[in-house]
Amino acid sequence: MGLPLKVSVLQQADRIIFAPVCLVLTAVRRLTGGADASATPDPKSILFVKLAEQGSTVLAAGAIRRAVERVGRQNVYFVVFEENRFILDLMGLVPAENVITVPTQSTLGMARGALGALRLLRRRRIDAAVDLEFFARFSAVFTFLSGAKWRVGLHPYFGEGPYRGDLMTHRVIYNPHLHTSQMFGVLVEALRVAADKLPTFDVRIPPFRHAEPTFFPDADEQSRVRALLPAGSARLVLLNPNAGDMLPLRRWPEDRYAALAAGIVEALPDATVVMTGTAEEAGAARALVERVGSPRCLSLAGRTTLRELLVLYTIADVLVSNDSGPAHFAALTPIDVITLFGPETPALFATLSPHSVAISAGIACSPCINALNNRQSACRDNRCMQAIGVDEVLAEVVTRFRARASR
């Protein structure tokens, strides 16, 4: 089976292998021609390509709904890395049989999975494909080879972003002033105009919308999750100290989480603090709990499935999280969300929850990561996260925790 490919390995392969592949396929495209650029697309089926980052899949919900409105739910398809399909299935916007996965357990397995997915898509004769990745080369190549007549994706006009060839029929300029959910909506709207009208077109910006909770587990699921908690843990504050492997710069220092947990235990006598995370993060979470040294602070890291984690969100009051997937998953539930931002900006990546707040220090070099620099940074010392004080976060937790009682 092999070990799962690391994010850094995937990023290197994207740069070293797929940049020249994009160059070669661009030459092929120009030699063979393609769809009439002056014709307005009339797709009967639409494919989305969004391989990585489950949090971004939540942000794409509005774009997916627009596609469903246009071609019908049964004619919308989605390609995603195998480990990232859970949230897509949970949202229920795309039929399960239309979700096509690519494994990342090994290089060979990923290559075979991608080829298998392409064969399946070409048999289904997909009309249009929308690449939701920000300037990734692999997704651009995949979209081009999908057989779709119309292909939409971001294009680095005048060097505004990493090179990934000229493989899209509808080349859209990345607008760094739009929330990511709106930018995804713009990509879908591009299928309403002829390709030769781009990169400018007079379609209005999709409005920013908060998401209504859509995940409501049954009583049995909630009971099973409550059984993981100590007796008497009626009201919960969840802390998510990790930030995933994609962007470790997004992590708030662990000692701040320990200090925050201790402050919550002291300020809110009826609150139980729960650390969450994956199995790989269980040891670090236990260490934080030991530093707090309170029976009202415990760890469930590695002890819940992803679905059980969302069930936990439905019975908890507040979540504090680094800018990562869990903050976006929480938008599917009624929990209050406090997200800590540094290398990226809430103006583009804030959670869609109506019960959310973003906290950032606002130092001069922040944000330093964006779509145009391929989400890479020269920073090795995330002062933007270190500058966020425990007292500021604690005050927000206390305010939201107490306000929940009046809702």
mmCIF file of C-alpha atoms in Angstrom:
data_model
loop_
_atom_site.group_PDB
_atom_site.id
_atom_site.type_symbol
_atom_site.label_atom_id
_atom_site.label_comp_id
_atom_site.label_asym_id
_atom_site.label_seq_id
_atom_site.Cartn_x
_atom_site.Cartn_y
_atom_site.Cartn_z
ATOM 1 C CA MET A 1 0.000 0.000 0.000
ATOM 2 C CA GLY A 2 2.761 2.466 0.917
ATOM 3 C CA LEU A 3 2.718 5.525 3.127
ATOM 4 C CA PRO A 4 0.465 8.513 2.349
ATOM 5 C CA LEU A 5 2.234 11.123 0.259
ATOM 6 C CA LYS A 6 3.256 14.193 2.225
ATOM 7 C CA VAL A 7 1.923 17.591 1.248
ATOM 8 C CA SER A 8 5.469 18.807 0.553
ATOM 9 C CA VAL A 9 6.025 15.901 -1.853
ATOM 10 C CA LEU A 10 2.794 16.682 -3.713
ATOM 11 C CA GLN A 11 3.764 20.365 -3.962
ATOM 12 C CA GLN A 12 7.219 19.491 -5.302
ATOM 13 C CA ALA A 13 5.773 17.102 -7.880
ATOM 14 C CA ASP A 14 3.286 19.766 -8.942
ATOM 15 C CA ARG A 15 6.112 22.218 -9.566
ATOM 16 C CA ILE A 16 8.809 19.956 -11.010
ATOM 17 C CA ILE A 17 6.771 17.440 -12.997
ATOM 18 C CA PHE A 18 3.544 19.148 -13.957
ATOM 19 C CA ALA A 19 4.910 22.555 -14.993
ATOM 20 C CA PRO A 20 6.628 21.022 -18.063
ATOM 21 C CA VAL A 21 3.589 18.788 -18.636
ATOM 22 C CA CYS A 22 1.459 21.945 -18.799
ATOM 23 C CA LEU A 23 3.884 23.379 -21.336
ATOM 24 C CA VAL A 24 3.673 20.317 -23.578
ATOM 25 C CA LEU A 25 -0.117 20.067 -23.357
ATOM 26 C CA THR A 26 -0.421 23.784 -24.130
ATOM 27 C CA ALA A 27 1.397 23.156 -27.408
ATOM 28 C CA VAL A 28 -0.938 20.219 -28.105
ATOM 29 C CA ARG A 29 -3.976 22.372 -27.435
ATOM 30 C CA ARG A 30 -2.816 25.128 -29.774
ATOM 31 C CA LEU A 31 -2.083 22.652 -32.549
ATOM 32 C CA THR A 32 -5.400 20.816 -32.273
ATOM 33 C CA GLY A 33 -7.701 23.793 -31.640
ATOM 34 C CA GLY A 34 -10.896 23.343 -29.660
ATOM 35 C CA ALA A 35 -14.346 24.741 -28.999
ATOM 36 C CA ASP A 36 -15.551 27.894 -30.765
ATOM 37 C CA ALA A 37 -14.442 30.728 -28.482
ATOM 38 C CA SER A 38 -17.305 32.964 -29.654
ATOM 39 C CA ALA A 39 -20.038 30.472 -28.724
ATOM 40 C CA THR A 40 -21.842 30.698 -25.383
ATOM 41 C CA PRO A 41 -21.472 27.419 -23.446
ATOM 42 C CA ASP A 42 -24.566 25.272 -23.051
ATOM 43 C CA PRO A 43 -23.387 22.452 -20.777
ATOM 44 C CA LYS A 44 -25.620 19.574 -19.781
ATOM 45 C CA SER A 45 -23.130 18.302 -17.176
ATOM 46 C CA ILE A 46 -20.521 20.032 -15.017
ATOM 47 C CA LEU A 47 -17.452 18.586 -13.300
ATOM 48 C CA PHE A 48 -15.665 20.195 -10.334
ATOM 49 C CA VAL A 49 -12.006 19.441 -9.679
ATOM 50 C CA LYS A 50 -11.034 20.222 -6.064
ATOM 51 C CA LEU A 51 -8.573 17.661 -4.867
ATOM 52 C CA ALA A 52 -7.181 18.982 -1.595
ATOM 53 C CA GLU A 53 -8.344 20.838 1.528
ATOM 54 C CA GLN A 54 -11.742 19.806 2.811
ATOM 55 C CA GLY A 55 -12.313 23.246 4.323
ATOM 56 C CA SER A 56 -12.255 24.778 0.856
ATOM 57 C CA THR A 57 -14.842 22.213 -0.233
ATOM 58 C CA VAL A 58 -17.221 23.769 2.300
ATOM 59 C CA LEU A 59 -16.470 27.198 0.797
ATOM 60 C CA ALA A 60 -17.353 25.789 -2.639
ATOM 61 C CA ALA A 61 -20.905 24.863 -1.574
ATOM 62 C CA GLY A 62 -22.438 27.961 -3.163
ATOM 63 C CA ALA A 63 -20.664 27.322 -6.463
ATOM 64 C CA ILE A 64 -21.865 23.712 -6.466
ATOM 65 C CA ARG A 65 -25.444 24.848 -5.829
ATOM 66 C CA ARG A 66 -25.219 27.184 -8.843
ATOM 67 C CA ALA A 67 -24.149 24.278 -11.014
ATOM 68 C CA VAL A 68 -26.983 22.125 -9.672
ATOM 69 C CA GLU A 69 -29.486 24.878 -10.494
ATOM 70 C CA ARG A 70 -28.202 24.963 -14.055
ATOM 71 C CA VAL A 71 -27.794 21.304 -15.031
ATOM 72 C CA GLY A 72 -29.527 19.345 -12.258
ATOM 73 C CA ARG A 73 -28.006 17.474 -9.326
ATOM 74 C CA GLN A 74 -27.604 14.184 -11.236
ATOM 75 C CA ASN A 75 -25.410 15.939 -13.797
ATOM 76 C CA VAL A 76 -22.890 17.456 -11.381
ATOM 77 C CA TYR A 77 -19.644 15.565 -10.764
ATOM 78 C CA PHE A 78 -16.730 16.093 -8.382
ATOM 79 C CA VAL A 79 -13.133 14.802 -8.330
ATOM 80 C CA VAL A 80 -11.392 14.795 -4.960
ATOM 81 C CA PHE A 81 -8.538 13.068 -3.149
ATOM 82 C CA GLU A 82 -9.876 9.925 -1.491
ATOM 83 C CA GLU A 83 -9.286 11.109 2.085
ATOM 84 C CA ASN A 84 -11.147 14.362 1.427
ATOM 85 C CA ARG A 85 -14.512 13.070 0.194
ATOM 86 C CA PHE A 86 -16.158 12.820 3.619
ATOM 87 C CA ILE A 87 -17.248 16.453 3.837
ATOM 88 C CA LEU A 88 -18.465 16.392 0.250
ATOM 89 C CA ASP A 89 -20.669 13.373 1.012
ATOM 90 C CA LEU A 90 -21.822 14.998 4.240
ATOM 91 C CA MET A 91 -22.989 18.142 2.423
ATOM 92 C CA GLY A 92 -25.000 15.983 0.015
ATOM 93 C CA LEU A 93 -24.847 18.438 -2.881
ATOM 94 C CA VAL A 94 -23.375 15.926 -5.326
ATOM 95 C CA PRO A 95 -24.734 12.368 -5.714
ATOM 96 C CA ALA A 96 -22.398 9.858 -4.063
ATOM 97 C CA GLU A 97 -22.035 7.948 -7.329
ATOM 98 C CA ASN A 98 -20.825 11.156 -9.032
ATOM 99 C CA VAL A 99 -17.973 11.689 -6.563
ATOM 100 C CA ILE A 100 -14.783 10.313 -8.115
ATOM 101 C CA THR A 101 -11.790 9.839 -5.834
ATOM 102 C CA VAL A 102 -8.034 9.719 -6.409
ATOM 103 C CA PRO A 103 -5.951 7.872 -3.781
ATOM 104 C CA THR A 104 -2.739 9.397 -2.388
ATOM 105 C CA GLN A 105 -1.336 6.381 -0.548
ATOM 106 C CA SER A 106 1.583 6.141 -2.964
ATOM 107 C CA THR A 107 2.881 7.755 -6.141
ATOM 108 C CA LEU A 108 1.945 4.732 -8.233
ATOM 109 C CA GLY A 109 -1.482 4.472 -6.632
ATOM 110 C CA MET A 110 -2.158 8.149 -7.254
ATOM 111 C CA ALA A 111 -1.137 7.846 -10.922
ATOM 112 C CA ARG A 112 -3.357 4.784 -11.434
ATOM 113 C CA GLY A 113 -6.250 6.438 -9.622
ATOM 114 C CA ALA A 114 -5.986 9.596 -11.707
ATOM 115 C CA LEU A 115 -5.897 7.627 -14.959
ATOM 116 C CA GLY A 116 -8.884 5.570 -13.851
ATOM 117 C CA ALA A 117 -10.813 8.724 -12.978
ATOM 118 C CA LEU A 118 -10.008 10.230 -16.382
ATOM 119 C CA ARG A 119 -11.191 7.118 -18.210
ATOM 120 C CA LEU A 120 -14.452 7.199 -16.268
ATOM 121 C CA LEU A 121 -15.033 10.896 -16.966
ATOM 122 C CA ARG A 122 -14.297 10.565 -20.671
ATOM 123 C CA ARG A 123 -16.792 7.686 -20.901
ATOM 124 C CA ARG A 124 -19.419 9.913 -19.297
ATOM 125 C CA ARG A 125 -18.682 12.713 -21.802
ATOM 126 C CA ILE A 126 -18.688 15.607 -19.339
ATOM 127 C CA ASP A 127 -19.489 18.913 -21.080
ATOM 128 C CA ALA A 128 -17.832 21.430 -18.735
ATOM 129 C CA ALA A 129 -15.159 21.243 -16.048
ATOM 130 C CA VAL A 130 -14.390 23.828 -13.357
ATOM 131 C CA ASP A 131 -10.950 23.732 -11.751
ATOM 132 C CA LEU A 132 -11.377 25.035 -8.195
ATOM 133 C CA GLU A 133 -7.683 24.740 -7.301
ATOM 134 C CA PHE A 134 -5.636 27.937 -7.027
ATOM 135 C CA PHE A 135 -3.030 27.648 -9.805
ATOM 136 C CA ALA A 136 -2.177 23.978 -9.208
ATOM 137 C CA ARG A 137 -0.691 22.354 -12.307
ATOM 138 C CA PHE A 138 -1.926 18.814 -11.641
ATOM 139 C CA SER A 139 -5.554 19.933 -11.506
ATOM 140 C CA ALA A 140 -5.111 21.985 -14.700
ATOM 141 C CA VAL A 141 -3.707 18.934 -16.494
ATOM 142 C CA PHE A 142 -6.489 16.736 -15.119
ATOM 143 C CA THR A 143 -9.159 19.233 -16.202
ATOM 144 C CA PHE A 144 -7.668 19.423 -19.708
ATOM 145 C CA LEU A 145 -7.538 15.632 -20.063
ATOM 146 C CA SER A 146 -11.071 15.131 -18.721
ATOM 147 C CA GLY A 147 -12.478 15.538 -22.222
ATOM 148 C CA ALA A 148 -14.686 18.482 -21.227
ATOM 149 C CA LYS A 149 -15.463 20.801 -24.141
ATOM 150 C CA TRP A 150 -15.505 23.863 -21.870
ATOM 151 C CA ARG A 151 -12.901 24.203 -19.136
ATOM 152 C CA VAL A 152 -12.822 27.000 -16.557
ATOM 153 C CA GLY A 153 -9.897 27.887 -14.326
ATOM 154 C CA LEU A 154 -7.656 30.653 -13.075
ATOM 155 C CA HIS A 155 -5.011 31.926 -15.499
ATOM 156 C CA PRO A 156 -1.828 33.870 -14.557
ATOM 157 C CA TYR A 157 -2.225 36.841 -16.868
ATOM 158 C CA PHE A 158 0.977 38.946 -16.991
ATOM 159 C CA GLY A 159 2.661 36.729 -14.436
ATOM 160 C CA GLU A 160 -0.026 37.171 -11.756
ATOM 161 C CA GLY A 161 0.408 33.695 -10.379
ATOM 162 C CA PRO A 162 2.406 30.513 -10.997
ATOM 163 C CA TYR A 163 2.673 29.236 -14.583
ATOM 164 C CA ARG A 164 0.339 26.375 -15.426
ATOM 165 C CA GLY A 165 0.041 26.605 -19.170
ATOM 166 C CA ASP A 166 -2.914 27.620 -21.299
ATOM 167 C CA LEU A 167 -5.213 24.640 -20.903
ATOM 168 C CA MET A 168 -8.535 26.326 -20.106
ATOM 169 C CA THR A 169 -11.069 27.520 -22.654
ATOM 170 C CA HIS A 170 -12.384 30.029 -20.085
ATOM 171 C CA ARG A 171 -9.462 31.772 -18.408
ATOM 172 C CA VAL A 172 -10.504 33.762 -15.340
ATOM 173 C CA ILE A 173 -8.472 36.432 -13.535
ATOM 174 C CA TYR A 174 -8.035 35.764 -9.824
ATOM 175 C CA ASN A 175 -9.614 38.604 -7.846
ATOM 176 C CA PRO A 176 -7.782 38.872 -4.488
ATOM 177 C CA HIS A 177 -10.530 41.133 -3.124
ATOM 178 C CA LEU A 178 -13.249 38.460 -3.199
ATOM 179 C CA HIS A 179 -13.936 35.923 -0.483
ATOM 180 C CA THR A 180 -12.945 32.459 -1.700
ATOM 181 C CA SER A 181 -16.575 31.311 -1.774
ATOM 182 C CA GLN A 182 -17.348 34.200 -4.137
ATOM 183 C CA MET A 183 -14.324 33.439 -6.326
ATOM 184 C CA PHE A 184 -15.525 29.869 -6.707
ATOM 185 C CA GLY A 185 -18.924 31.248 -7.715
ATOM 186 C CA VAL A 186 -17.291 33.461 -10.353
ATOM 187 C CA LEU A 187 -15.671 30.407 -11.936
ATOM 188 C CA VAL A 188 -19.075 28.780 -12.383
ATOM 189 C CA GLU A 189 -20.597 32.010 -13.716
ATOM 190 C CA ALA A 190 -17.866 32.145 -16.389
ATOM 191 C CA LEU A 191 -19.693 29.282 -18.108
ATOM 192 C CA ARG A 192 -22.474 31.750 -18.968
ATOM 193 C CA VAL A 193 -20.331 33.756 -21.402
ATOM 194 C CA ALA A 194 -18.356 33.072 -24.559
ATOM 195 C CA ALA A 195 -14.669 32.406 -23.965
ATOM 196 C CA ASP A 196 -13.559 35.344 -26.096
ATOM 197 C CA LYS A 197 -15.300 37.754 -23.698
ATOM 198 C CA LEU A 198 -12.854 36.834 -20.943
ATOM 199 C CA PRO A 199 -10.944 37.826 -18.896
ATOM 200 C CA THR A 200 -13.501 40.618 -18.397
ATOM 201 C CA PHE A 201 -17.216 39.920 -18.318
ATOM 202 C CA ASP A 202 -20.233 41.708 -16.904
ATOM 203 C CA VAL A 203 -21.580 38.996 -14.612
ATOM 204 C CA ARG A 204 -22.241 40.370 -11.129
ATOM 205 C CA ILE A 205 -20.145 39.135 -8.220
ATOM 206 C CA PRO A 206 -21.997 36.356 -6.372
ATOM 207 C CA PRO A 207 -23.131 37.737 -3.001
ATOM 208 C CA PHE A 208 -21.369 36.589 0.147
ATOM 209 C CA ARG A 209 -23.699 34.349 2.116
ATOM 210 C CA HIS A 210 -23.398 32.804 5.540
ATOM 211 C CA ALA A 211 -24.233 29.115 5.577
ATOM 212 C CA GLU A 212 -27.143 27.742 7.542
ATOM 213 C CA PRO A 213 -26.340 24.640 9.623
ATOM 214 C CA THR A 214 -26.983 21.517 7.570
ATOM 215 C CA PHE A 215 -25.619 18.752 9.825
ATOM 216 C CA PHE A 216 -28.073 17.470 12.417
ATOM 217 C CA PRO A 217 -27.124 14.100 13.937
ATOM 218 C CA ASP A 218 -29.726 11.938 15.614
ATOM 219 C CA ALA A 219 -30.024 11.512 19.377
ATOM 220 C CA ASP A 220 -28.209 8.154 19.348
ATOM 221 C CA GLU A 221 -25.147 9.699 17.695
ATOM 222 C CA GLN A 222 -25.096 12.495 20.240
ATOM 223 C CA SER A 223 -25.432 9.998 23.089
ATOM 224 C CA ARG A 224 -22.489 7.947 21.817
ATOM 225 C CA VAL A 225 -20.300 11.048 21.625
ATOM 226 C CA ARG A 226 -21.410 12.245 25.081
ATOM 227 C CA ALA A 227 -20.333 8.840 26.414
ATOM 228 C CA LEU A 228 -16.741 9.843 25.583
ATOM 229 C CA LEU A 229 -17.003 12.748 28.019
ATOM 230 C CA PRO A 230 -16.822 12.743 31.837
ATOM 231 C CA ALA A 231 -20.135 12.751 33.673
ATOM 232 C CA GLY A 232 -21.438 16.249 34.222
ATOM 233 C CA SER A 233 -19.764 17.751 31.150
ATOM 234 C CA ALA A 234 -22.876 19.677 30.162
ATOM 235 C CA ARG A 235 -21.293 22.647 28.385
ATOM 236 C CA LEU A 236 -18.197 22.358 26.219
ATOM 237 C CA VAL A 237 -15.508 24.627 24.788
ATOM 238 C CA LEU A 238 -13.484 22.879 22.065
ATOM 239 C CA LEU A 239 -9.885 23.789 21.210
ATOM 240 C CA ASN A 240 -8.317 22.714 17.901
ATOM 241 C CA PRO A 241 -4.566 23.370 18.285
ATOM 242 C CA ASN A 242 -3.497 21.880 14.924
ATOM 243 C CA ALA A 243 -3.435 23.489 11.490
ATOM 244 C CA GLY A 244 -2.786 20.525 9.203
ATOM 245 C CA ASP A 245 0.311 19.812 7.129
ATOM 246 C CA MET A 246 -0.621 22.158 4.294
ATOM 247 C CA LEU A 247 0.349 25.363 6.116
ATOM 248 C CA PRO A 248 2.027 24.789 9.500
ATOM 249 C CA LEU A 249 2.623 28.560 9.754
ATOM 250 C CA ARG A 250 -1.061 28.854 10.712
ATOM 251 C CA ARG A 251 -0.468 27.284 14.143
ATOM 252 C CA TRP A 252 -0.974 29.362 17.282
ATOM 253 C CA PRO A 253 1.768 28.392 19.792
ATOM 254 C CA GLU A 254 0.805 25.358 21.871
ATOM 255 C CA ASP A 255 1.627 27.080 25.147
ATOM 256 C CA ARG A 256 -1.056 29.664 24.297
ATOM 257 C CA TYR A 257 -3.622 26.887 23.969
ATOM 258 C CA ALA A 258 -2.594 25.544 27.376
ATOM 259 C CA ALA A 259 -2.899 29.022 28.901
ATOM 260 C CA LEU A 260 -6.243 29.548 27.165
ATOM 261 C CA ALA A 261 -7.597 26.242 28.479
ATOM 262 C CA ALA A 262 -6.502 27.125 32.025
ATOM 263 C CA GLY A 263 -8.126 30.549 31.692
ATOM 264 C CA ILE A 264 -11.421 29.031 30.499
ATOM 265 C CA VAL A 265 -11.475 26.551 33.394
ATOM 266 C CA GLU A 266 -10.986 29.424 35.831
ATOM 267 C CA ALA A 267 -13.383 31.939 34.232
ATOM 268 C CA LEU A 268 -16.216 29.545 33.363
ATOM 269 C CA PRO A 269 -16.968 27.111 36.217
ATOM 270 C CA ASP A 270 -19.633 25.285 34.183
ATOM 271 C CA ALA A 271 -17.393 24.714 31.138
ATOM 272 C CA THR A 272 -15.408 21.617 30.201
ATOM 273 C CA VAL A 273 -12.497 22.174 27.794
ATOM 274 C CA VAL A 274 -11.933 19.499 25.147
ATOM 275 C CA MET A 275 -8.850 19.286 22.915
ATOM 276 C CA THR A 276 -9.547 17.847 19.461
ATOM 277 C CA GLY A 277 -7.304 16.573 16.689
ATOM 278 C CA THR A 278 -6.210 13.559 14.689
ATOM 279 C CA ALA A 279 -4.574 10.386 15.983
ATOM 280 C CA GLU A 280 -1.172 11.798 15.003
ATOM 281 C CA GLU A 281 -1.850 14.820 17.215
ATOM 282 C CA ALA A 282 -3.091 12.841 20.229
ATOM 283 C CA GLY A 283 0.242 12.912 22.067
ATOM 284 C CA ALA A 284 0.594 16.693 21.781
ATOM 285 C CA ALA A 285 -3.037 17.161 22.892
ATOM 286 C CA ARG A 286 -2.487 14.962 25.964
ATOM 287 C CA ALA A 287 0.585 17.010 26.852
ATOM 288 C CA LEU A 288 -1.503 20.196 26.744
ATOM 289 C CA VAL A 289 -4.126 18.640 29.023
ATOM 290 C CA GLU A 290 -1.423 17.616 31.506
ATOM 291 C CA ARG A 291 -0.110 21.182 31.563
ATOM 292 C CA VAL A 292 -3.571 22.489 32.450
ATOM 293 C CA GLY A 293 -3.948 19.900 35.225
ATOM 294 C CA SER A 294 -7.714 20.164 35.659
ATOM 295 C CA PRO A 295 -10.396 17.426 35.637
ATOM 296 C CA ARG A 296 -12.431 19.794 33.460
ATOM 297 C CA CYS A 297 -9.868 19.653 30.675
ATOM 298 C CA LEU A 298 -9.470 16.519 28.542
ATOM 299 C CA SER A 299 -8.476 15.366 25.087
ATOM 300 C CA LEU A 300 -10.508 13.549 22.439
ATOM 301 C CA ALA A 301 -7.765 13.846 19.808
ATOM 302 C CA GLY A 302 -7.618 10.598 17.870
ATOM 303 C CA ARG A 303 -10.683 9.227 19.662
ATOM 304 C CA THR A 304 -13.367 10.405 17.235
ATOM 305 C CA THR A 305 -14.088 9.868 13.581
ATOM 306 C CA LEU A 306 -14.609 12.949 11.449
ATOM 307 C CA ARG A 307 -18.355 12.443 11.647
ATOM 308 C CA GLU A 308 -18.180 12.120 15.434
ATOM 309 C CA LEU A 309 -16.179 15.338 15.524
ATOM 310 C CA LEU A 310 -19.063 17.118 13.796
ATOM 311 C CA VAL A 311 -21.477 15.501 16.246
ATOM 312 C CA LEU A 312 -19.309 16.955 19.011
ATOM 313 C CA TYR A 313 -19.701 20.395 17.417
ATOM 314 C CA THR A 314 -23.487 20.104 17.665
ATOM 315 C CA ILE A 315 -23.392 19.557 21.442
ATOM 316 C CA ALA A 316 -20.633 22.088 22.234
ATOM 317 C CA ASP A 317 -20.907 25.847 22.714
ATOM 318 C CA VAL A 318 -17.689 27.318 21.318
ATOM 319 C CA LEU A 319 -14.809 26.169 19.092
ATOM 320 C CA VAL A 320 -11.424 27.914 19.006
ATOM 321 C CA SER A 321 -9.396 26.856 15.994
ATOM 322 C CA ASN A 322 -6.420 27.809 13.924
ATOM 323 C CA ASP A 323 -7.350 28.680 10.342
ATOM 324 C CA SER A 324 -7.891 25.135 9.064
ATOM 325 C CA GLY A 325 -10.516 22.632 7.988
ATOM 326 C CA PRO A 326 -12.314 22.199 11.344
ATOM 327 C CA ALA A 327 -13.232 25.904 11.424
ATOM 328 C CA HIS A 328 -15.037 25.435 8.103
ATOM 329 C CA PHE A 329 -16.599 22.100 9.069
ATOM 330 C CA ALA A 330 -18.099 23.885 12.065
ATOM 331 C CA ALA A 331 -20.102 26.091 9.683
ATOM 332 C CA LEU A 332 -22.254 23.015 9.033
ATOM 333 C CA THR A 333 -23.329 23.070 12.712
ATOM 334 C CA PRO A 334 -24.735 25.697 15.132
ATOM 335 C CA ILE A 335 -21.540 26.041 17.229
ATOM 336 C CA ASP A 336 -19.875 29.449 17.754
ATOM 337 C CA VAL A 337 -16.506 29.554 15.971
ATOM 338 C CA ILE A 338 -13.465 31.656 16.858
ATOM 339 C CA THR A 339 -10.789 31.346 14.154
ATOM 340 C CA LEU A 340 -7.213 32.567 14.587
ATOM 341 C CA PHE A 341 -5.679 34.060 11.441
ATOM 342 C CA GLY A 342 -2.107 35.051 10.606
ATOM 343 C CA PRO A 343 -0.457 33.934 7.330
ATOM 344 C CA GLU A 344 -3.828 34.152 5.536
ATOM 345 C CA THR A 345 -6.646 36.653 5.814
ATOM 346 C CA PRO A 346 -10.250 36.237 6.985
ATOM 347 C CA ALA A 347 -11.259 38.596 4.184
ATOM 348 C CA LEU A 348 -10.734 35.622 1.854
ATOM 349 C CA PHE A 349 -11.007 32.566 4.080
ATOM 350 C CA ALA A 350 -13.366 33.382 6.943
ATOM 351 C CA THR A 351 -15.722 30.550 7.843
ATOM 352 C CA LEU A 352 -19.252 30.867 6.485
ATOM 353 C CA SER A 353 -20.833 30.301 9.900
ATOM 354 C CA PRO A 354 -23.155 33.150 10.987
ATOM 355 C CA HIS A 355 -21.877 32.534 14.542
ATOM 356 C CA SER A 356 -18.214 33.150 13.820
ATOM 357 C CA VAL A 357 -15.520 35.700 14.539
ATOM 358 C CA ALA A 358 -11.980 35.996 13.224
ATOM 359 C CA ILE A 359 -9.077 37.171 15.367
ATOM 360 C CA SER A 360 -5.809 38.386 13.852
ATOM 361 C CA ALA A 361 -2.995 40.595 15.111
ATOM 362 C CA GLY A 362 -2.753 42.727 11.962
ATOM 363 C CA ILE A 363 1.037 43.000 11.839
ATOM 364 C CA ALA A 364 2.665 44.517 8.753
ATOM 365 C CA CYS A 365 3.812 41.300 7.054
ATOM 366 C CA SER A 366 0.469 39.530 7.469
ATOM 367 C CA PRO A 367 -1.063 38.006 5.408
ATOM 368 C CA CYS A 368 1.912 36.643 3.468
ATOM 369 C CA ILE A 369 0.280 33.640 1.800
ATOM 370 C CA ASN A 370 -2.138 33.887 -1.106
ATOM 371 C CA ALA A 371 -3.147 32.246 -4.357
ATOM 372 C CA LEU A 372 -0.750 34.330 -6.443
ATOM 373 C CA ASN A 373 2.356 33.092 -4.602
ATOM 374 C CA ASN A 374 1.123 29.494 -4.680
ATOM 375 C CA ARG A 375 0.512 29.754 -0.943
ATOM 376 C CA GLN A 376 4.234 29.679 -0.218
ATOM 377 C CA SER A 377 6.028 31.965 2.220
ATOM 378 C CA ALA A 378 9.612 32.821 3.105
ATOM 379 C CA CYS A 379 8.513 33.161 6.740
ATOM 380 C CA ARG A 380 10.037 30.763 9.273
ATOM 381 C CA ASP A 381 8.836 32.562 12.399
ATOM 382 C CA ASN A 382 5.068 33.137 12.449
ATOM 383 C CA ARG A 383 5.041 36.320 14.514
ATOM 384 C CA CYS A 384 1.539 37.010 13.166
ATOM 385 C CA MET A 385 0.233 34.074 15.217
ATOM 386 C CA GLN A 386 2.497 34.697 18.196
ATOM 387 C CA ALA A 387 1.158 38.262 18.400
ATOM 388 C CA ILE A 388 -2.368 37.025 19.162
ATOM 389 C CA GLY A 389 -2.747 37.270 22.934
ATOM 390 C CA VAL A 390 -4.375 34.701 25.201
ATOM 391 C CA ASP A 391 -6.413 37.365 27.014
ATOM 392 C CA GLU A 392 -7.993 38.552 23.738
ATOM 393 C CA VAL A 393 -9.062 35.052 22.759
ATOM 394 C CA LEU A 394 -10.230 34.226 26.283
ATOM 395 C CA ALA A 395 -12.421 37.330 26.409
ATOM 396 C CA GLU A 396 -14.092 36.306 23.137
ATOM 397 C CA VAL A 397 -14.662 32.759 24.400
ATOM 398 C CA VAL A 398 -16.237 34.006 27.641
ATOM 399 C CA THR A 399 -18.476 36.478 25.802
ATOM 400 C CA ARG A 400 -19.758 33.905 23.331
ATOM 401 C CA PHE A 401 -20.107 31.153 25.920
ATOM 402 C CA ARG A 402 -22.274 33.334 28.141
ATOM 403 C CA ALA A 403 -24.284 34.684 25.214
ATOM 404 C CA ARG A 404 -25.264 31.153 24.155
ATOM 405 C CA ALA A 405 -27.516 30.883 27.205
ATOM 406 C CA SER A 406 -29.683 33.737 25.934
ATOM 407 C CA ARG A 407 -30.139 32.240 22.456
#
